[in-house]
Coordinates of N, CA and C in Angstrom, one line a residue:
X1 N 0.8 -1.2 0.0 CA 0.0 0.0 0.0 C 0.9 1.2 0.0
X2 N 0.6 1.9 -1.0 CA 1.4 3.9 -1.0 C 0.4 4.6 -0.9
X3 N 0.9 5.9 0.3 CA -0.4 6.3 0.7 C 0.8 7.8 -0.4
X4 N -0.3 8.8 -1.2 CA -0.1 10.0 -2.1 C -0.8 10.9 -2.0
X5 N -0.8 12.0 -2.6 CA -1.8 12.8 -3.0 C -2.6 12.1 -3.9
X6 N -3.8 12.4 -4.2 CA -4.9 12.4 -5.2 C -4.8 12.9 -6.6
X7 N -4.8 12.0 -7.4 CA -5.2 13.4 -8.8 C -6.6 13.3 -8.8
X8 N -6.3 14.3 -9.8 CA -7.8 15.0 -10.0 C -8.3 13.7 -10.8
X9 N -8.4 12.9 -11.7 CA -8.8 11.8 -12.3 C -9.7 10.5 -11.4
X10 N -8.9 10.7 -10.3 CA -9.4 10.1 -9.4 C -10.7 10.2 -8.1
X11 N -10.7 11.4 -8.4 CA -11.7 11.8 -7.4 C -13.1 11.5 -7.6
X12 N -13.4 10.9 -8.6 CA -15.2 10.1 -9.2 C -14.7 8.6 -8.0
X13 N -13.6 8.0 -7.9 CA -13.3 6.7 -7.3 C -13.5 6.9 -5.8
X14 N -12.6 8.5 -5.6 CA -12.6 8.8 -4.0 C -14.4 8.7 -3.5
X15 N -15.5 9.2 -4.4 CA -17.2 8.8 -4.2 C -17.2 7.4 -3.8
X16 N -16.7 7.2 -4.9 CA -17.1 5.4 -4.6 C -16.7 5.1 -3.6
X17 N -15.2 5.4 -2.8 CA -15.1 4.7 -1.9 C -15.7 5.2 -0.8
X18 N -16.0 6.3 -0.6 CA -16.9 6.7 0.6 C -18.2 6.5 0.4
X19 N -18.8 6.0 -0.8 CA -20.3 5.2 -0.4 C -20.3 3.5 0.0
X20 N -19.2 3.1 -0.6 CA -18.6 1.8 0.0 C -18.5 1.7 1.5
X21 N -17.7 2.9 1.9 CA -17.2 2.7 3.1 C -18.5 2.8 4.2
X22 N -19.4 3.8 3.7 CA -20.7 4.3 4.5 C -21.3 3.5 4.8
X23 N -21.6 1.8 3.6 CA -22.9 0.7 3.6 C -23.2 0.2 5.2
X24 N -22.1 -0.2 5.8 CA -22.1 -0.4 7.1 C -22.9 0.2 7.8
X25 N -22.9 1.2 7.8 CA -23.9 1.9 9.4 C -24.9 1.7 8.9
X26 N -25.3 1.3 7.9 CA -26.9 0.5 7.6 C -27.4 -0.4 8.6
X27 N -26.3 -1.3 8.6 CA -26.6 -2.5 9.7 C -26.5 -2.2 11.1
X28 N -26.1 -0.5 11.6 CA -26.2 -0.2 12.7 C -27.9 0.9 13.0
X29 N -28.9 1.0 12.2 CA -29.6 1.3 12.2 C -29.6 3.1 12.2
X30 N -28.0 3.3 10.6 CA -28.2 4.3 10.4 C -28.3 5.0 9.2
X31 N -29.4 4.3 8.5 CA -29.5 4.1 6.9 C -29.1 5.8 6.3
X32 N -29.5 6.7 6.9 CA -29.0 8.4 6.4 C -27.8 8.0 5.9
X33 N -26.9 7.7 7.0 CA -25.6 7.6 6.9 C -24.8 7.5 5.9
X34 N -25.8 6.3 5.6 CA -25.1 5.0 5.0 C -26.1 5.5 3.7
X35 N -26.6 6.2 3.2 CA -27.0 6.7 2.2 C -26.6 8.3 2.0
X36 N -26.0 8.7 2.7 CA -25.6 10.0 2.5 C -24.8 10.3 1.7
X37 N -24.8 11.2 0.5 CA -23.9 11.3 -1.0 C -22.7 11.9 -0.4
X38 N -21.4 11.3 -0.8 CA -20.3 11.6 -0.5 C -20.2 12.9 -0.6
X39 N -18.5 13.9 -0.5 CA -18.6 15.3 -1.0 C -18.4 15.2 -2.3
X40 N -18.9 16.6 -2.9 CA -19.0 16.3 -4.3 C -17.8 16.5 -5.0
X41 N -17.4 16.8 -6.1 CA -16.4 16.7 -6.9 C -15.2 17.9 -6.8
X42 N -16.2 19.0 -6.6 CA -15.7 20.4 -6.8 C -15.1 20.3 -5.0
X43 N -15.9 19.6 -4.2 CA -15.0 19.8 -2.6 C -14.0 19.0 -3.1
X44 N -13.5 18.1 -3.2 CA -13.0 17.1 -3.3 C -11.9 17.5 -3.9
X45 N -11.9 18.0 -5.4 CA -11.0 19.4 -5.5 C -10.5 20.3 -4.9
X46 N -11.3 20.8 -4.2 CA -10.8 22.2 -3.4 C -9.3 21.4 -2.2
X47 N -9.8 20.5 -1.8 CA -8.6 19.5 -1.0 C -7.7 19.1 -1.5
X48 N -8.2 18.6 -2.7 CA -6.5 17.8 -3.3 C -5.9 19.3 -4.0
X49 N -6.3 20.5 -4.5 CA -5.2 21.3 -4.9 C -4.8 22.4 -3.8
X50 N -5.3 22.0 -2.5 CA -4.3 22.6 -1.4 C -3.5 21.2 -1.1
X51 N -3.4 20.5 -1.5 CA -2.8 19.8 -1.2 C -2.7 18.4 0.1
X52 N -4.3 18.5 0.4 CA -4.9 18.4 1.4 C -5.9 17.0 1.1
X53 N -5.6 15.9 0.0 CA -6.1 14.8 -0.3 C -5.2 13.9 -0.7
X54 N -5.3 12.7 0.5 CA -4.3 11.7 0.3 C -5.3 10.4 0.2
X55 N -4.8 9.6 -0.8 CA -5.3 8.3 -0.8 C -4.0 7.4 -0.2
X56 N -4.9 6.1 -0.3 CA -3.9 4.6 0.1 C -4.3 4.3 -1.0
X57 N -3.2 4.0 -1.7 CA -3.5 3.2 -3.2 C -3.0 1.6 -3.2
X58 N -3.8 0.8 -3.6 CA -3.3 -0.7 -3.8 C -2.6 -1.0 -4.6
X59 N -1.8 -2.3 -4.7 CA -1.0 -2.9 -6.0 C -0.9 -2.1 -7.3
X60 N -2.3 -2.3 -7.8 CA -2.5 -1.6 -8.8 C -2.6 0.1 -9.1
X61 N -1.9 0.4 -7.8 CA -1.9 2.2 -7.9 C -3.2 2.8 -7.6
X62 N -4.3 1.5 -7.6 CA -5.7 2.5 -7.3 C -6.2 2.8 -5.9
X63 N -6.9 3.9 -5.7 CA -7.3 4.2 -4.1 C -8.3 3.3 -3.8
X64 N -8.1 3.1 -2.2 CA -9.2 2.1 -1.7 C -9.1 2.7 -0.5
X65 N -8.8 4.0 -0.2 CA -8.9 4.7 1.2 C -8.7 6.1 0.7
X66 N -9.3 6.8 1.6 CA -8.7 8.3 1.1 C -8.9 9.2 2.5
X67 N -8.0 10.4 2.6 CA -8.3 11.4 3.5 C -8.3 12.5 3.1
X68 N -9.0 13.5 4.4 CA -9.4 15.1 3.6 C -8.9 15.7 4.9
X69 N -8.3 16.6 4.8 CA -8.2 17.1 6.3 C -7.7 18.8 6.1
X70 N -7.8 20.2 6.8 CA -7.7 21.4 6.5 C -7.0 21.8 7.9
X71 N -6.7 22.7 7.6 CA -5.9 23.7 9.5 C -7.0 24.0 10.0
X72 N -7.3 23.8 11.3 CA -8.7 24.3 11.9 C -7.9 24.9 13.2
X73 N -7.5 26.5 13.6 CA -7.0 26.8 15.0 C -6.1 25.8 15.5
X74 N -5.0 26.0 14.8 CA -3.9 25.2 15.0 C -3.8 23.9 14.9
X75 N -4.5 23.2 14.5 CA -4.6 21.7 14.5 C -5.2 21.2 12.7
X76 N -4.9 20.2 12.4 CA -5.0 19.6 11.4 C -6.2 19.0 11.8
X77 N -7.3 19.5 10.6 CA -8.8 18.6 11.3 C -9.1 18.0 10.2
X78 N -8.8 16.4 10.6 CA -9.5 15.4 9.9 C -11.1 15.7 9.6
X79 N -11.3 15.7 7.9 CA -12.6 15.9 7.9 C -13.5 15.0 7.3
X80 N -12.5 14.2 6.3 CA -13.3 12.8 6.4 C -12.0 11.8 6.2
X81 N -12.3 10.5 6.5 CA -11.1 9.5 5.9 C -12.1 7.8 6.0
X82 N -12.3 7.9 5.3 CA -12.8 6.7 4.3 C -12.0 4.9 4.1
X83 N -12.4 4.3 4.2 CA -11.3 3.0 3.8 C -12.6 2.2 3.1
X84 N -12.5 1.8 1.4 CA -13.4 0.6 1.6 C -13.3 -0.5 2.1
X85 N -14.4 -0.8 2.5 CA -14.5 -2.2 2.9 C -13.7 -3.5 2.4
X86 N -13.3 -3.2 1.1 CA -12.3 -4.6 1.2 C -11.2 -4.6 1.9
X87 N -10.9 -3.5 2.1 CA -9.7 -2.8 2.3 C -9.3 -2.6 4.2
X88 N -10.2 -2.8 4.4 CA -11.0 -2.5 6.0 C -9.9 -3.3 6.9
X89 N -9.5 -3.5 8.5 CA -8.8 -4.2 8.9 C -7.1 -4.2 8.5
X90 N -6.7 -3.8 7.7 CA -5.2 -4.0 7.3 C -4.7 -2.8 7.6
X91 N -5.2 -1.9 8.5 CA -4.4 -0.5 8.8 C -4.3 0.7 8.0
X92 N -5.2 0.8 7.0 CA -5.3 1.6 5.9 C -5.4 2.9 6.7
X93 N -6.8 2.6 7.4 CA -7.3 3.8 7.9 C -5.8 4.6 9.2
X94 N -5.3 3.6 9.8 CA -4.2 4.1 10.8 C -3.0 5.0 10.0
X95 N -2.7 4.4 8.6 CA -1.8 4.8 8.0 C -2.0 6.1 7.3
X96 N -3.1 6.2 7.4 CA -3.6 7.3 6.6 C -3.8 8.6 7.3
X97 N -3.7 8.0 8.6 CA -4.0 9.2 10.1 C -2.3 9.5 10.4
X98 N -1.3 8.2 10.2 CA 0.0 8.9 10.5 C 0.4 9.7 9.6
X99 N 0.2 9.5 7.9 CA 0.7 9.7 7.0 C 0.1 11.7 7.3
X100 N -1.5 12.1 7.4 CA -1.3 13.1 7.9 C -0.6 13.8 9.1
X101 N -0.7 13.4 10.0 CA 0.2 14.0 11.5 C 1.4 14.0 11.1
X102 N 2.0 13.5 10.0 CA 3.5 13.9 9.4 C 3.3 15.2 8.8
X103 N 2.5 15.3 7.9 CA 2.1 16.7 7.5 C 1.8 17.7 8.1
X104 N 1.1 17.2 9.3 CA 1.1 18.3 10.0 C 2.3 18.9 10.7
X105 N 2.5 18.1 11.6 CA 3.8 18.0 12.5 C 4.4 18.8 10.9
X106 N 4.9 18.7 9.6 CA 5.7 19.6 8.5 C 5.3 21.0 8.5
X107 N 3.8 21.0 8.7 CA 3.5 22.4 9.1 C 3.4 23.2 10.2
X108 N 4.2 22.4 11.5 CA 3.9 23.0 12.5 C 2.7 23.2 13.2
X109 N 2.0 22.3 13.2 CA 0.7 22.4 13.8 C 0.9 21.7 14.9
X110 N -0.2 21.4 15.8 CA 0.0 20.9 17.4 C -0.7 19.4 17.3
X111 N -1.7 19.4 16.5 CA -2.5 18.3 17.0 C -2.9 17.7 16.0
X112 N -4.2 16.6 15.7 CA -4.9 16.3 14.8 C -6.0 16.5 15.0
X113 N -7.2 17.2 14.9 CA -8.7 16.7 15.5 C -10.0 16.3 14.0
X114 N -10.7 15.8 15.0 CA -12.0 15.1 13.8 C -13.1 15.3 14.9
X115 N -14.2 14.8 14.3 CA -15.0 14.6 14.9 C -16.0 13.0 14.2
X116 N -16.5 12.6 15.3 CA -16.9 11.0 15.1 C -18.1 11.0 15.7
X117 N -18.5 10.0 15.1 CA -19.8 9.3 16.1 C -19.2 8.5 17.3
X118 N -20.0 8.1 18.6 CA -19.3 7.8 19.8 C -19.7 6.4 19.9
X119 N -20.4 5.8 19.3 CA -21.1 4.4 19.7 C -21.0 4.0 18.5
X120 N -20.2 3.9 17.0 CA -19.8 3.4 16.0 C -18.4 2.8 16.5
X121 N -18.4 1.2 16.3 CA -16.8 1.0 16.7 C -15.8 1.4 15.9
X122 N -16.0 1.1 14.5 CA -14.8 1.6 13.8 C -15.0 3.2 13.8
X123 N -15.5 4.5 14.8 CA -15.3 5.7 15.2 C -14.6 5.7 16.2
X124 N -15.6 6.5 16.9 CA -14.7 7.1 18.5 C -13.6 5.7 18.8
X125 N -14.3 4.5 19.0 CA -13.2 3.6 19.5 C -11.9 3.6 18.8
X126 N -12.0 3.5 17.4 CA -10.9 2.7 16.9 C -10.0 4.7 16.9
X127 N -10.5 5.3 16.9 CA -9.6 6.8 17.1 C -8.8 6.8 18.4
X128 N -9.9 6.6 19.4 CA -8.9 6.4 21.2 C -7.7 5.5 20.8
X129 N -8.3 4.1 20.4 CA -6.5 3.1 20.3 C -5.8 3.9 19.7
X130 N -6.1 5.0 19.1 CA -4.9 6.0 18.4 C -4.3 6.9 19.1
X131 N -4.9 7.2 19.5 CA -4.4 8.1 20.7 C -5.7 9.9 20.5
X132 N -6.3 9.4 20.4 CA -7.4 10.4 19.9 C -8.0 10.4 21.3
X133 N -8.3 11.6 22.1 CA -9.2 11.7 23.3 C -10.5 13.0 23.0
X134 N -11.5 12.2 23.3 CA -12.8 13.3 23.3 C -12.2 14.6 24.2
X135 N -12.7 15.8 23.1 CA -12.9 17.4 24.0 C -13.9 17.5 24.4
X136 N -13.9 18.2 25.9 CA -15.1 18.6 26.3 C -15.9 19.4 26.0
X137 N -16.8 20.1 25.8 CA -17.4 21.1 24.8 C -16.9 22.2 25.4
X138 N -16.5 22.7 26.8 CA -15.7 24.1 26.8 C -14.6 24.2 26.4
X139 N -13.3 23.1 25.9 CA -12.4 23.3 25.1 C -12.1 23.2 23.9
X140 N -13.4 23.0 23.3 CA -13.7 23.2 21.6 C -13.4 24.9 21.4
X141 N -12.1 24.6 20.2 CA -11.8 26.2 19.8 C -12.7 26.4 18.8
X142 N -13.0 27.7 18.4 CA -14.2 28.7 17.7 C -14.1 27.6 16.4
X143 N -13.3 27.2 15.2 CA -13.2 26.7 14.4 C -13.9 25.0 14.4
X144 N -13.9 24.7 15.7 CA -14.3 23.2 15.8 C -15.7 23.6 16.3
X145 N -16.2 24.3 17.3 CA -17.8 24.9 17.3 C -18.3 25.0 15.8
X146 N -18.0 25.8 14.8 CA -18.2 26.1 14.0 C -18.3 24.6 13.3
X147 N -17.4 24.0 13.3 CA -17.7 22.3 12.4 C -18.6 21.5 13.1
X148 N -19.1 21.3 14.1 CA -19.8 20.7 15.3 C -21.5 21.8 14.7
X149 N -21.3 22.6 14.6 CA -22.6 23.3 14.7 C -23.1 23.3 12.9
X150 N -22.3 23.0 12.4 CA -22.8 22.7 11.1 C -23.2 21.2 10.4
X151 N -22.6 20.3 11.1 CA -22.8 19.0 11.3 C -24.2 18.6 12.2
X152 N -24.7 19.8 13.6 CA -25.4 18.9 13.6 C -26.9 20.4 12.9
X153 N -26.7 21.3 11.9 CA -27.3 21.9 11.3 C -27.5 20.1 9.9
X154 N -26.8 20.0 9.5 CA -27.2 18.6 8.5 C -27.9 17.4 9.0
X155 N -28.2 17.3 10.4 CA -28.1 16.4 11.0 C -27.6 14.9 12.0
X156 N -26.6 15.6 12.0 CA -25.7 14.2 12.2 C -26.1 13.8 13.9
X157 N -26.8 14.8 14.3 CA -26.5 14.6 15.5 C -27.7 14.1 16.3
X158 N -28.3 13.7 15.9 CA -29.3 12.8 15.6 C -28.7 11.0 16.4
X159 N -27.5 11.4 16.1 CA -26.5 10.1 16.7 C -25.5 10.9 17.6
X160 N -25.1 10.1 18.5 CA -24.0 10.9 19.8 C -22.8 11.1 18.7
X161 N -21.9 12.4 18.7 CA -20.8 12.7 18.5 C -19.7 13.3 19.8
X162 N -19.0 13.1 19.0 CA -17.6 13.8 19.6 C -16.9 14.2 18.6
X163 N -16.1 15.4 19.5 CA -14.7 15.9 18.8 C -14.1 15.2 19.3
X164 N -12.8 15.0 19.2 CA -11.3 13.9 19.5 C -10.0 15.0 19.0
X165 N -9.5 14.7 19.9 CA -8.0 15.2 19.5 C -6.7 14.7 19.6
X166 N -5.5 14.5 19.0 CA -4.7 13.9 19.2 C -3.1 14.3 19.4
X167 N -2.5 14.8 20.4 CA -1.7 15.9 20.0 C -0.4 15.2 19.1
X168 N 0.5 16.0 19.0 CA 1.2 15.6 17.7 C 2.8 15.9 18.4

């Protein structure tokens, strides 16, 4: 597995793999979710030409993971990261969280943060074995209010969330 930036060619596949990756929370009784249209093409863009979309690519050079992540108040905030399902289990998604906090840690940032659902295992759990710890809502900085408050303006929150952070 080579984890890279994205080309632009590829970003119809980065869809696919985050409606792959989504099908799961169907079986957790969270069909929105799991029916929810990836970001569209032009976001998807806006990431990979700041430089800010990395895939895991397989044997064949093709992605079967991908991440999106921007500076949010000092920290590098994971904003989505994807693995499909075949792909699931082999550390794709781990590698793809170090491969950013390299980048960060290059830019001088402090941390990583995301935000997750808390009762999805491959979320909040498999982030803690990372070293990811829930914020409490009075130490959410203005930029992560702001992602938290637009997330649950879409709905998300409809299911328990958390922010997570991971310093660097």
């Amino acid at each position: 597995m080579r984890i890279r930036t994205a080309a632009r060619a590829e970003l119809p596949a980065l869809q696919d793999v985050e409606r792959a990756a989504g099908a799961p929370f169907r079986d957790l009784g969270m069909r929105e979710i799991a029916d929810d249209e990836p970001p569209g093409l032009d976001v998807l863009e806006r990431y990979r030409a700041a430089g800010r979309c990395w895939v895991a690519a397989d044997e064949r050079d093709k992605p079967v993971a991908y991440l999106v992540a921007e500076p949010v108040d000092g920290a590098l905030h994971i904003e989505q990261v994807s693995v499909h399902p075949r792909a699931a289990r082999r550390g794709v998604g781990r590698a793809l969280l170090a491969y950013a906090a390299d980048r960060a840690r290059e830019e001088g940032l402090a941390a990583l943060t995301l935000t997750t659902f808390t009762e999805v295992p491959w979320n909040a759990p498999y982030y803690a074995r990372l070293g990811f710890r829930p914020l409490p809502e009075p130490d959410l900085t203005p930029g992560l209010r702001a992602i938290r408050a637009a997330e649950a303006e879409h709905g998300l929150d409809r299911w328990p969330r958390a922010c997570m952070r991971a310093p660097l």
